mmCIF file of N, CA and C in Angstrom:
data_model
loop_
_atom_site.group_PDB
_atom_site.id
_atom_site.type_symbol
_atom_site.label_atom_id
_atom_site.label_comp_id
_atom_site.label_asym_id
_atom_site.label_seq_id
_atom_site.Cartn_x
_atom_site.Cartn_y
_atom_site.Cartn_z
ATOM 1 N N MET H 1 -31.602 134.367 160.477
ATOM 2 C CA MET H 1 -32.341 135.144 161.459
ATOM 3 C C MET H 1 -33.649 135.618 160.829
ATOM 4 N N THR H 2 -34.610 135.828 161.709
ATOM 5 C CA THR H 2 -35.872 136.401 161.265
ATOM 6 C C THR H 2 -35.864 137.880 161.611
ATOM 7 N N ASP H 3 -36.982 138.551 161.345
ATOM 8 C CA ASP H 3 -37.071 139.973 161.633
ATOM 9 C C ASP H 3 -37.250 140.252 163.126
ATOM 10 N N GLU H 4 -37.672 139.274 163.897
ATOM 11 C CA GLU H 4 -37.903 139.447 165.313
ATOM 12 C C GLU H 4 -36.581 139.324 166.079
ATOM 13 N N VAL H 5 -36.271 140.313 166.933
ATOM 14 C CA VAL H 5 -35.018 140.318 167.682
ATOM 15 C C VAL H 5 -34.919 139.067 168.547
ATOM 16 N N GLY H 6 -33.791 138.378 168.418
ATOM 17 C CA GLY H 6 -33.537 137.211 169.247
ATOM 18 C C GLY H 6 -34.115 135.914 168.728
ATOM 19 N N ARG H 7 -34.848 135.950 167.638
ATOM 20 C CA ARG H 7 -35.440 134.730 167.093
ATOM 21 C C ARG H 7 -34.549 134.202 165.982
ATOM 22 N N THR H 8 -34.196 132.933 166.072
ATOM 23 C CA THR H 8 -33.359 132.325 165.054
ATOM 24 C C THR H 8 -34.190 131.387 164.200
ATOM 25 N N LYS H 9 -33.646 131.025 163.080
ATOM 26 C CA LYS H 9 -34.317 130.098 162.180
ATOM 27 C C LYS H 9 -34.356 128.686 162.779
ATOM 28 N N ASP H 10 -33.286 128.317 163.511
ATOM 29 C CA ASP H 10 -33.144 126.933 163.959
ATOM 30 C C ASP H 10 -33.296 126.698 165.453
ATOM 31 N N ALA H 11 -33.154 127.714 166.304
ATOM 32 C CA ALA H 11 -33.125 127.474 167.754
ATOM 33 C C ALA H 11 -34.111 128.340 168.533
ATOM 34 N N GLY H 12 -35.211 128.747 167.882
ATOM 35 C CA GLY H 12 -36.192 129.560 168.582
ATOM 36 C C GLY H 12 -35.610 130.885 169.029
ATOM 37 N N PHE H 13 -36.120 131.402 170.125
ATOM 38 C CA PHE H 13 -35.589 132.635 170.683
ATOM 39 C C PHE H 13 -34.356 132.320 171.515
ATOM 40 N N GLN H 14 -33.398 133.244 171.488
ATOM 41 C CA GLN H 14 -32.161 133.043 172.241
ATOM 42 C C GLN H 14 -31.703 134.362 172.829
ATOM 43 N N ILE H 15 -30.841 134.254 173.837
ATOM 44 C CA ILE H 15 -30.238 135.441 174.441
ATOM 45 C C ILE H 15 -28.808 135.101 174.840
ATOM 46 N N GLY H 16 -27.939 136.066 174.692
ATOM 47 C CA GLY H 16 -26.557 135.895 175.123
ATOM 48 C C GLY H 16 -26.100 137.131 175.865
ATOM 49 N N VAL H 17 -25.349 136.904 176.934
ATOM 50 C CA VAL H 17 -24.773 137.990 177.712
ATOM 51 C C VAL H 17 -23.301 137.650 177.892
ATOM 52 N N SER H 18 -22.418 138.585 177.566
ATOM 53 C CA SER H 18 -20.987 138.307 177.705
ATOM 54 C C SER H 18 -20.263 139.520 178.280
ATOM 55 N N LYS H 19 -19.109 139.213 178.862
ATOM 56 C CA LYS H 19 -18.289 140.276 179.442
ATOM 57 C C LYS H 19 -16.871 139.758 179.582
ATOM 58 N N THR H 20 -15.910 140.658 179.408
ATOM 59 C CA THR H 20 -14.517 140.312 179.656
ATOM 60 C C THR H 20 -14.205 140.674 181.096
ATOM 61 N N LEU H 21 -13.713 139.680 181.820
ATOM 62 C CA LEU H 21 -13.431 139.835 183.246
ATOM 63 C C LEU H 21 -11.927 139.905 183.494
ATOM 64 N N PRO H 22 -11.500 140.643 184.515
ATOM 65 C CA PRO H 22 -10.063 140.822 184.767
ATOM 66 C C PRO H 22 -9.433 139.688 185.579
ATOM 67 N N TYR H 23 -9.737 138.456 185.195
ATOM 68 C CA TYR H 23 -9.220 137.281 185.897
ATOM 69 C C TYR H 23 -8.759 136.251 184.872
ATOM 70 N N PRO H 24 -7.754 135.445 185.219
ATOM 71 C CA PRO H 24 -7.309 134.395 184.297
ATOM 72 C C PRO H 24 -8.382 133.309 184.149
ATOM 73 N N ALA H 25 -8.354 132.632 183.009
ATOM 74 C CA ALA H 25 -9.369 131.622 182.680
ATOM 75 C C ALA H 25 -9.478 130.542 183.744
ATOM 76 N N GLU H 26 -8.362 130.086 184.273
ATOM 77 C CA GLU H 26 -8.386 129.019 185.276
ATOM 78 C C GLU H 26 -9.177 129.432 186.506
ATOM 79 N N GLN H 27 -9.025 130.685 186.932
ATOM 80 C CA GLN H 27 -9.747 131.186 188.102
ATOM 81 C C GLN H 27 -11.247 131.294 187.815
ATOM 82 N N VAL H 28 -11.588 131.796 186.637
ATOM 83 C CA VAL H 28 -12.997 131.927 186.263
ATOM 84 C C VAL H 28 -13.640 130.547 186.162
ATOM 85 N N TRP H 29 -12.962 129.615 185.509
ATOM 86 C CA TRP H 29 -13.499 128.260 185.349
ATOM 87 C C TRP H 29 -13.712 127.592 186.704
ATOM 88 N N GLU H 30 -12.701 127.690 187.561
ATOM 89 C CA GLU H 30 -12.803 127.071 188.885
ATOM 90 C C GLU H 30 -14.000 127.626 189.645
ATOM 91 N N PHE H 31 -14.186 128.939 189.574
ATOM 92 C CA PHE H 31 -15.317 129.559 190.259
ATOM 93 C C PHE H 31 -16.651 129.107 189.675
ATOM 94 N N LEU H 32 -16.765 129.107 188.356
ATOM 95 C CA LEU H 32 -18.032 128.740 187.707
ATOM 96 C C LEU H 32 -18.434 127.297 187.948
ATOM 97 N N THR H 33 -17.456 126.428 188.196
ATOM 98 C CA THR H 33 -17.763 125.003 188.313
ATOM 99 C C THR H 33 -17.725 124.492 189.754
ATOM 100 N N ASP H 34 -17.396 125.376 190.723
ATOM 101 C CA ASP H 34 -17.504 124.925 192.115
ATOM 102 C C ASP H 34 -18.959 125.104 192.556
ATOM 103 N N ASP H 35 -19.309 124.583 193.714
ATOM 104 C CA ASP H 35 -20.704 124.598 194.164
ATOM 105 C C ASP H 35 -21.304 125.999 194.214
ATOM 106 N N ASP H 36 -20.538 126.973 194.721
ATOM 107 C CA ASP H 36 -21.058 128.340 194.810
ATOM 108 C C ASP H 36 -21.298 128.949 193.436
ATOM 109 N N GLY H 37 -20.372 128.721 192.522
ATOM 110 C CA GLY H 37 -20.523 129.254 191.170
ATOM 111 C C GLY H 37 -21.681 128.618 190.429
ATOM 112 N N VAL H 38 -21.789 127.293 190.510
ATOM 113 C CA VAL H 38 -22.901 126.581 189.855
ATOM 114 C C VAL H 38 -24.230 127.092 190.407
ATOM 115 N N ALA H 39 -24.285 127.341 191.716
ATOM 116 C CA ALA H 39 -25.517 127.860 192.312
ATOM 117 C C ALA H 39 -25.911 129.202 191.707
ATOM 118 N N LEU H 40 -24.921 130.029 191.349
ATOM 119 C CA LEU H 40 -25.229 131.334 190.766
ATOM 120 C C LEU H 40 -25.837 131.220 189.376
ATOM 121 N N TRP H 41 -25.291 130.359 188.525
ATOM 122 C CA TRP H 41 -25.772 130.352 187.136
ATOM 123 C C TRP H 41 -26.777 129.241 186.839
ATOM 124 N N LEU H 42 -26.776 128.176 187.615
ATOM 125 C CA LEU H 42 -27.712 127.075 187.344
ATOM 126 C C LEU H 42 -28.777 126.975 188.416
ATOM 127 N N GLY H 43 -28.390 127.194 189.644
ATOM 128 C CA GLY H 43 -29.338 127.148 190.750
ATOM 129 C C GLY H 43 -28.776 126.390 191.935
ATOM 130 N N ALA H 44 -29.136 126.828 193.120
ATOM 131 C CA ALA H 44 -28.665 126.194 194.341
ATOM 132 C C ALA H 44 -29.086 124.732 194.368
ATOM 133 N N GLY H 45 -28.171 123.908 194.846
ATOM 134 C CA GLY H 45 -28.463 122.484 194.984
ATOM 135 C C GLY H 45 -28.119 121.645 193.775
ATOM 136 N N ALA H 46 -27.808 122.280 192.663
ATOM 137 C CA ALA H 46 -27.467 121.526 191.452
ATOM 138 C C ALA H 46 -26.114 120.863 191.640
ATOM 139 N N ASP H 47 -26.058 119.569 191.397
ATOM 140 C CA ASP H 47 -24.801 118.830 191.431
ATOM 141 C C ASP H 47 -24.422 118.595 189.976
ATOM 142 N N LEU H 48 -23.521 119.408 189.476
ATOM 143 C CA LEU H 48 -23.173 119.371 188.061
ATOM 144 C C LEU H 48 -22.007 118.429 187.824
ATOM 145 N N SER H 49 -22.309 117.218 187.385
ATOM 146 C CA SER H 49 -21.278 116.234 187.049
ATOM 147 C C SER H 49 -20.843 116.453 185.610
ATOM 148 N N PRO H 50 -19.546 116.264 185.324
ATOM 149 C CA PRO H 50 -19.058 116.546 183.973
ATOM 150 C C PRO H 50 -19.429 115.521 182.911
ATOM 151 N N GLY H 51 -20.014 114.405 183.254
ATOM 152 C CA GLY H 51 -20.325 113.379 182.263
ATOM 153 C C GLY H 51 -21.529 113.720 181.412
ATOM 154 N N LYS H 52 -21.407 113.510 180.103
ATOM 155 C CA LYS H 52 -22.520 113.754 179.186
ATOM 156 C C LYS H 52 -23.712 112.903 179.609
ATOM 157 N N GLY H 53 -24.876 113.529 179.686
ATOM 158 C CA GLY H 53 -26.090 112.840 180.082
ATOM 159 C C GLY H 53 -26.356 112.850 181.575
ATOM 160 N N ALA H 54 -25.414 113.371 182.372
ATOM 161 C CA ALA H 54 -25.609 113.432 183.822
ATOM 162 C C ALA H 54 -26.761 114.381 184.141
ATOM 163 N N ALA H 55 -27.708 113.905 184.928
ATOM 164 C CA ALA H 55 -28.874 114.709 185.298
ATOM 165 C C ALA H 55 -28.559 115.577 186.510
ATOM 166 N N TYR H 56 -29.283 116.687 186.627
ATOM 167 C CA TYR H 56 -29.182 117.539 187.804
ATOM 168 C C TYR H 56 -30.571 118.047 188.135
ATOM 169 N N ARG H 57 -30.740 118.506 189.353
ATOM 170 C CA ARG H 57 -31.977 119.135 189.808
ATOM 171 C C ARG H 57 -31.592 120.181 190.847
ATOM 172 N N THR H 58 -32.162 121.380 190.743
ATOM 173 C CA THR H 58 -31.873 122.430 191.704
ATOM 174 C C THR H 58 -32.859 122.349 192.872
ATOM 175 N N ASP H 59 -32.550 123.071 193.933
ATOM 176 C CA ASP H 59 -33.440 123.112 195.096
ATOM 177 C C ASP H 59 -34.807 123.692 194.742
ATOM 178 N N GLU H 60 -34.856 124.544 193.716
ATOM 179 C CA GLU H 60 -36.124 125.148 193.297
ATOM 180 C C GLU H 60 -36.869 124.307 192.260
ATOM 181 N N GLY H 61 -36.321 123.154 191.908
ATOM 182 C CA GLY H 61 -37.023 122.244 191.005
ATOM 183 C C GLY H 61 -36.658 122.336 189.538
ATOM 184 N N ALA H 62 -35.716 123.224 189.181
ATOM 185 C CA ALA H 62 -35.246 123.234 187.790
ATOM 186 C C ALA H 62 -34.471 121.942 187.559
ATOM 187 N N LYS H 63 -34.579 121.421 186.339
ATOM 188 C CA LYS H 63 -33.884 120.167 186.051
ATOM 189 C C LYS H 63 -33.359 120.167 184.630
ATOM 190 N N GLY H 64 -32.452 119.235 184.381
ATOM 191 C CA GLY H 64 -31.882 119.089 183.055
ATOM 192 C C GLY H 64 -30.775 118.066 183.077
ATOM 193 N N GLU H 65 -29.986 118.086 182.002
ATOM 194 C CA GLU H 65 -28.856 117.179 181.927
ATOM 195 C C GLU H 65 -27.711 117.823 181.174
ATOM 196 N N VAL H 66 -26.531 117.314 181.450
ATOM 197 C CA VAL H 66 -25.323 117.818 180.802
ATOM 198 C C VAL H 66 -25.292 117.324 179.359
ATOM 199 N N ARG H 67 -25.096 118.232 178.439
ATOM 200 C CA ARG H 67 -24.937 117.888 177.015
ATOM 201 C C ARG H 67 -23.466 117.821 176.635
ATOM 202 N N SER H 68 -22.680 118.737 177.188
ATOM 203 C CA SER H 68 -21.229 118.684 176.986
ATOM 204 C C SER H 68 -20.561 119.436 178.120
ATOM 205 N N TYR H 69 -19.340 119.002 178.421
ATOM 206 C CA TYR H 69 -18.567 119.599 179.500
ATOM 207 C C TYR H 69 -17.116 119.546 179.074
ATOM 208 N N ARG H 70 -16.597 120.698 178.646
ATOM 209 C CA ARG H 70 -15.214 120.772 178.185
ATOM 210 C C ARG H 70 -14.450 121.716 179.099
ATOM 211 N N PRO H 71 -13.610 121.161 180.002
ATOM 212 C CA PRO H 71 -12.899 121.993 180.969
ATOM 213 C C PRO H 71 -12.157 123.157 180.311
ATOM 214 N N LEU H 72 -12.227 124.285 180.983
ATOM 215 C CA LEU H 72 -11.608 125.534 180.538
ATOM 216 C C LEU H 72 -12.142 126.011 179.188
ATOM 217 N N ASP H 73 -13.338 125.561 178.807
ATOM 218 C CA ASP H 73 -13.949 125.973 177.550
ATOM 219 C C ASP H 73 -15.442 126.259 177.734
ATOM 220 N N ARG H 74 -16.255 125.189 177.942
ATOM 221 C CA ARG H 74 -17.699 125.409 178.023
ATOM 222 C C ARG H 74 -18.431 124.251 178.679
ATOM 223 N N VAL H 75 -19.617 124.595 179.169
ATOM 224 C CA VAL H 75 -20.574 123.619 179.677
ATOM 225 C C VAL H 75 -21.892 123.909 178.980
ATOM 226 N N ARG H 76 -22.516 122.858 178.453
ATOM 227 C CA ARG H 76 -23.853 122.976 177.855
ATOM 228 C C ARG H 76 -24.778 122.036 178.594
ATOM 229 N N VAL H 77 -25.925 122.568 179.012
ATOM 230 C CA VAL H 77 -26.913 121.764 179.721
ATOM 231 C C VAL H 77 -28.306 122.077 179.181
ATOM 232 N N THR H 78 -29.199 121.101 179.298
ATOM 233 C CA THR H 78 -30.601 121.433 179.114
ATOM 234 C C THR H 78 -31.064 122.028 180.433
ATOM 235 N N TYR H 79 -32.091 122.870 180.369
ATOM 236 C CA TYR H 79 -32.538 123.584 181.550
ATOM 237 C C TYR H 79 -34.041 123.800 181.463
ATOM 238 N N ARG H 80 -34.755 123.319 182.494
ATOM 239 C CA ARG H 80 -36.193 123.533 182.562
ATOM 240 C C ARG H 80 -36.588 123.868 183.993
ATOM 241 N N PRO H 81 -36.906 125.149 184.250
ATOM 242 C CA PRO H 81 -37.410 125.502 185.577
ATOM 243 C C PRO H 81 -38.725 124.763 185.851
ATOM 244 N N ALA H 82 -39.035 124.571 187.119
ATOM 245 C CA ALA H 82 -40.218 123.801 187.515
ATOM 246 C C ALA H 82 -41.505 124.326 186.877
ATOM 247 N N ALA H 83 -41.620 125.632 186.707
ATOM 248 C CA ALA H 83 -42.857 126.223 186.194
ATOM 249 C C ALA H 83 -42.948 126.247 184.665
ATOM 250 N N TRP H 84 -41.893 125.838 183.966
ATOM 251 C CA TRP H 84 -41.897 125.879 182.506
ATOM 252 C C TRP H 84 -42.386 124.565 181.924
ATOM 253 N N ASP H 85 -42.935 124.653 180.708
ATOM 254 C CA ASP H 85 -43.416 123.445 180.020
ATOM 255 C C ASP H 85 -42.491 123.035 178.879
ATOM 256 N N HIS H 86 -41.289 123.598 178.858
ATOM 257 C CA HIS H 86 -40.356 123.307 177.764
ATOM 258 C C HIS H 86 -38.913 123.381 178.255
ATOM 259 N N ASP H 87 -38.064 122.629 177.584
ATOM 260 C CA ASP H 87 -36.625 122.669 177.857
ATOM 261 C C ASP H 87 -35.986 123.791 177.061
ATOM 262 N N THR H 88 -34.919 124.348 177.623
ATOM 263 C CA THR H 88 -34.052 125.262 176.894
ATOM 264 C C THR H 88 -32.642 124.692 177.000
ATOM 265 N N THR H 89 -31.726 125.290 176.280
ATOM 266 C CA THR H 89 -30.324 124.912 176.387
ATOM 267 C C THR H 89 -29.549 126.115 176.887
ATOM 268 N N VAL H 90 -28.740 125.898 177.910
ATOM 269 C CA VAL H 90 -27.893 126.945 178.478
ATOM 270 C C VAL H 90 -26.443 126.553 178.230
ATOM 271 N N GLN H 91 -25.674 127.508 177.764
ATOM 272 C CA GLN H 91 -24.247 127.293 177.582
ATOM 273 C C GLN H 91 -23.486 128.376 178.334
ATOM 274 N N VAL H 92 -22.487 127.940 179.070
ATOM 275 C CA VAL H 92 -21.569 128.844 179.743
ATOM 276 C C VAL H 92 -20.214 128.601 179.109
ATOM 277 N N ALA H 93 -19.633 129.646 178.535
ATOM 278 C CA ALA H 93 -18.357 129.488 177.832
ATOM 279 C C ALA H 93 -17.377 130.551 178.296
ATOM 280 N N ILE H 94 -16.105 130.164 178.307
ATOM 281 C CA ILE H 94 -15.045 131.123 178.603
ATOM 282 C C ILE H 94 -14.005 131.076 177.484
ATOM 283 N N ARG H 95 -13.288 132.184 177.347
ATOM 284 C CA ARG H 95 -12.175 132.233 176.398
ATOM 285 C C ARG H 95 -11.090 133.109 177.011
ATOM 286 N N ALA H 96 -9.916 132.537 177.141
ATOM 287 C CA ALA H 96 -8.797 133.261 177.727
ATOM 288 C C ALA H 96 -8.323 134.364 176.799
ATOM 289 N N ALA H 97 -7.935 135.475 177.420
ATOM 290 C CA ALA H 97 -7.346 136.603 176.700
ATOM 291 C C ALA H 97 -6.244 137.160 177.589
ATOM 292 N N GLY H 98 -5.118 136.436 177.619
ATOM 293 C CA GLY H 98 -4.027 136.820 178.520
ATOM 294 C C GLY H 98 -4.453 136.589 179.953
ATOM 295 N N GLU H 99 -4.367 137.626 180.773
ATOM 296 C CA GLU H 99 -4.797 137.531 182.174
ATOM 297 C C GLU H 99 -6.272 137.872 182.345
ATOM 298 N N LYS H 100 -6.965 138.078 181.246
ATOM 299 C CA LYS H 100 -8.405 138.351 181.274
ATOM 300 C C LYS H 100 -9.133 137.162 180.672
ATOM 301 N N THR H 101 -10.440 137.120 180.897
ATOM 302 C CA THR H 101 -11.258 136.022 180.375
ATOM 303 C C THR H 101 -12.599 136.552 179.913
ATOM 304 N N MET H 102 -12.992 136.171 178.706
ATOM 305 C CA MET H 102 -14.330 136.483 178.218
ATOM 306 C C MET H 102 -15.263 135.390 178.721
ATOM 307 N N LEU H 103 -16.340 135.798 179.391
ATOM 308 C CA LEU H 103 -17.357 134.883 179.899
ATOM 309 C C LEU H 103 -18.645 135.151 179.154
ATOM 310 N N ARG H 104 -19.290 134.076 178.702
ATOM 311 C CA ARG H 104 -20.544 134.226 177.969
ATOM 312 C C ARG H 104 -21.568 133.234 178.481
ATOM 313 N N PHE H 105 -22.761 133.745 178.752
ATOM 314 C CA PHE H 105 -23.927 132.923 179.047
ATOM 315 C C PHE H 105 -24.835 133.005 177.833
ATOM 316 N N HIS H 106 -25.273 131.873 177.360
ATOM 317 C CA HIS H 106 -26.125 131.827 176.176
ATOM 318 C C HIS H 106 -27.265 130.846 176.427
ATOM 319 N N GLN H 107 -28.476 131.255 176.099
ATOM 320 C CA GLN H 107 -29.635 130.382 176.278
ATOM 321 C C GLN H 107 -30.461 130.400 175.004
ATOM 322 N N GLU H 108 -30.823 129.202 174.546
ATOM 323 C CA GLU H 108 -31.641 129.090 173.335
ATOM 324 C C GLU H 108 -32.852 128.202 173.592
ATOM 325 N N TRP H 109 -33.745 128.198 172.641
ATOM 326 C CA TRP H 109 -35.018 127.470 172.716
ATOM 327 C C TRP H 109 -35.977 128.125 173.705
ATOM 328 N N LEU H 110 -35.861 129.455 173.830
ATOM 329 C CA LEU H 110 -36.812 130.190 174.656
ATOM 330 C C LEU H 110 -38.150 130.274 173.928
ATOM 331 N N ALA H 111 -39.241 130.332 174.673
ATOM 332 C CA ALA H 111 -40.584 130.213 174.104
ATOM 333 C C ALA H 111 -40.977 131.396 173.226
ATOM 334 N N ASP H 112 -40.638 132.604 173.647
ATOM 335 C CA ASP H 112 -41.107 133.782 172.922
ATOM 336 C C ASP H 112 -40.276 135.003 173.317
ATOM 337 N N ALA H 113 -40.606 136.136 172.738
ATOM 338 C CA ALA H 113 -39.853 137.364 172.997
ATOM 339 C C ALA H 113 -39.960 137.790 174.458
ATOM 340 N N GLU H 114 -41.096 137.558 175.076
ATOM 341 C CA GLU H 114 -41.278 137.922 176.480
ATOM 342 C C GLU H 114 -40.350 137.101 177.384
ATOM 343 N N GLU H 115 -40.297 135.795 177.138
ATOM 344 C CA GLU H 115 -39.397 134.952 177.920
ATOM 345 C C GLU H 115 -37.950 135.352 177.673
ATOM 346 N N ARG H 116 -37.629 135.684 176.441
ATOM 347 C CA ARG H 116 -36.276 136.142 176.110
ATOM 348 C C ARG H 116 -35.926 137.384 176.920
ATOM 349 N N GLY H 117 -36.839 138.329 177.019
ATOM 350 C CA GLY H 117 -36.601 139.548 177.788
ATOM 351 C C GLY H 117 -36.357 139.255 179.259
ATOM 352 N N ARG H 118 -37.156 138.359 179.835
ATOM 353 C CA ARG H 118 -36.957 137.984 181.239
ATOM 354 C C ARG H 118 -35.600 137.322 181.433
ATOM 355 N N GLN H 119 -35.227 136.446 180.511
ATOM 356 C CA GLN H 119 -33.954 135.750 180.639
ATOM 357 C C GLN H 119 -32.763 136.682 180.395
ATOM 358 N N ARG H 120 -32.963 137.685 179.593
ATOM 359 C CA ARG H 120 -31.893 138.674 179.394
ATOM 360 C C ARG H 120 -31.568 139.350 180.725
ATOM 361 N N GLU H 121 -32.605 139.753 181.448
ATOM 362 C CA GLU H 121 -32.390 140.376 182.755
ATOM 363 C C GLU H 121 -31.799 139.366 183.740
ATOM 364 N N HIS H 122 -32.269 138.120 183.678
ATOM 365 C CA HIS H 122 -31.732 137.069 184.538
ATOM 366 C C HIS H 122 -30.236 136.903 184.321
ATOM 367 N N TRP H 123 -29.800 136.765 183.067
ATOM 368 C CA TRP H 123 -28.384 136.535 182.791
ATOM 369 C C TRP H 123 -27.529 137.750 183.110
ATOM 370 N N ARG H 124 -28.077 138.944 182.967
ATOM 371 C CA ARG H 124 -27.342 140.140 183.378
ATOM 372 C C ARG H 124 -27.113 140.119 184.893
ATOM 373 N N ALA H 125 -28.138 139.717 185.640
ATOM 374 C CA ALA H 125 -28.003 139.624 187.098
ATOM 375 C C ALA H 125 -27.014 138.523 187.480
ATOM 376 N N VAL H 126 -27.047 137.413 186.764
ATOM 377 C CA VAL H 126 -26.094 136.331 187.014
ATOM 378 C C VAL H 126 -24.676 136.821 186.752
ATOM 379 N N MET H 127 -24.469 137.536 185.659
ATOM 380 C CA MET H 127 -23.134 138.047 185.346
ATOM 381 C C MET H 127 -22.654 138.957 186.472
ATOM 382 N N ALA H 128 -23.503 139.832 186.973
ATOM 383 C CA ALA H 128 -23.121 140.720 188.065
ATOM 384 C C ALA H 128 -22.768 139.915 189.319
ATOM 385 N N ALA H 129 -23.534 138.874 189.604
ATOM 386 C CA ALA H 129 -23.259 138.041 190.774
ATOM 387 C C ALA H 129 -21.947 137.282 190.614
ATOM 388 N N VAL H 130 -21.655 136.814 189.401
ATOM 389 C CA VAL H 130 -20.384 136.131 189.146
ATOM 390 C C VAL H 130 -19.226 137.105 189.331
ATOM 391 N N GLU H 131 -19.369 138.306 188.794
ATOM 392 C CA GLU H 131 -18.311 139.321 188.974
ATOM 393 C C GLU H 131 -18.054 139.575 190.456
ATOM 394 N N GLU H 132 -19.125 139.709 191.218
ATOM 395 C CA GLU H 132 -18.994 139.948 192.654
ATOM 396 C C GLU H 132 -18.348 138.745 193.343
ATOM 397 N N GLY H 133 -18.774 137.551 192.984
ATOM 398 C CA GLY H 133 -18.199 136.344 193.566
ATOM 399 C C GLY H 133 -16.726 136.192 193.262
ATOM 400 N N LEU H 134 -16.338 136.505 192.044
ATOM 401 C CA LEU H 134 -14.924 136.437 191.672
ATOM 402 C C LEU H 134 -14.104 137.475 192.428
ATOM 403 N N ALA H 135 -14.666 138.654 192.617
ATOM 404 C CA ALA H 135 -13.948 139.705 193.348
ATOM 405 C C ALA H 135 -13.719 139.274 194.794
ATOM 406 N N VAL H 136 -14.723 138.669 195.395
ATOM 407 C CA VAL H 136 -14.596 138.196 196.771
ATOM 408 C C VAL H 136 -13.606 137.036 196.853
ATOM 409 N N SER H 137 -13.726 136.075 195.928
ATOM 410 C CA SER H 137 -12.813 134.926 195.956
ATOM 411 C C SER H 137 -11.393 135.363 195.634
ATOM 412 N N GLY H 138 -11.236 136.376 194.801
ATOM 413 C CA GLY H 138 -9.909 136.892 194.485
ATOM 414 C C GLY H 138 -9.276 137.585 195.678
ATOM 415 N N SER H 139 -10.102 138.269 196.469
ATOM 416 C CA SER H 139 -9.561 138.939 197.654
ATOM 417 C C SER H 139 -9.246 137.925 198.749
ATOM 418 N N ASP H 140 -9.953 136.782 198.755
ATOM 419 C CA ASP H 140 -9.659 135.718 199.715
ATOM 420 C C ASP H 140 -8.318 135.065 199.434
ATOM 421 N N ALA H 141 -7.920 135.043 198.147
ATOM 422 C CA ALA H 141 -6.685 134.370 197.739
ATOM 423 C C ALA H 141 -5.447 135.184 198.107
ATOM 424 N N SER H 142 -5.612 136.493 198.338
ATOM 425 C CA SER H 142 -4.429 137.297 198.621
ATOM 426 C C SER H 142 -4.035 137.321 200.069
#
């Protein structure tokens, strides 16, 4: 690490947001990988295929490709919003803890501290939206 918050020696600036959710891993994974869940963390219109190298594009023009897709573990994709001149890497990971699940969003290769700050707020908002979506989907199941 360098002296600058969020700057790494090997992956530029990065940000991670995590939270333990009161849902089993299977439920969290299913939500994150269905169309509504993918729209929350990647963008509406993204068709996220599990094959390595599969390309996607959101309705807002963000694009990238799948780097890895390990069910009930993690998804790693490259991610470039339409207005950006560089790719970043986004990872969504879960870890089961009994009937709870730790969810983590991590993004690296951010351009600078300012972009890192914006993405920190973005991922916090995404986490809140995922929590809300899971609460609604959980109430639908009962």
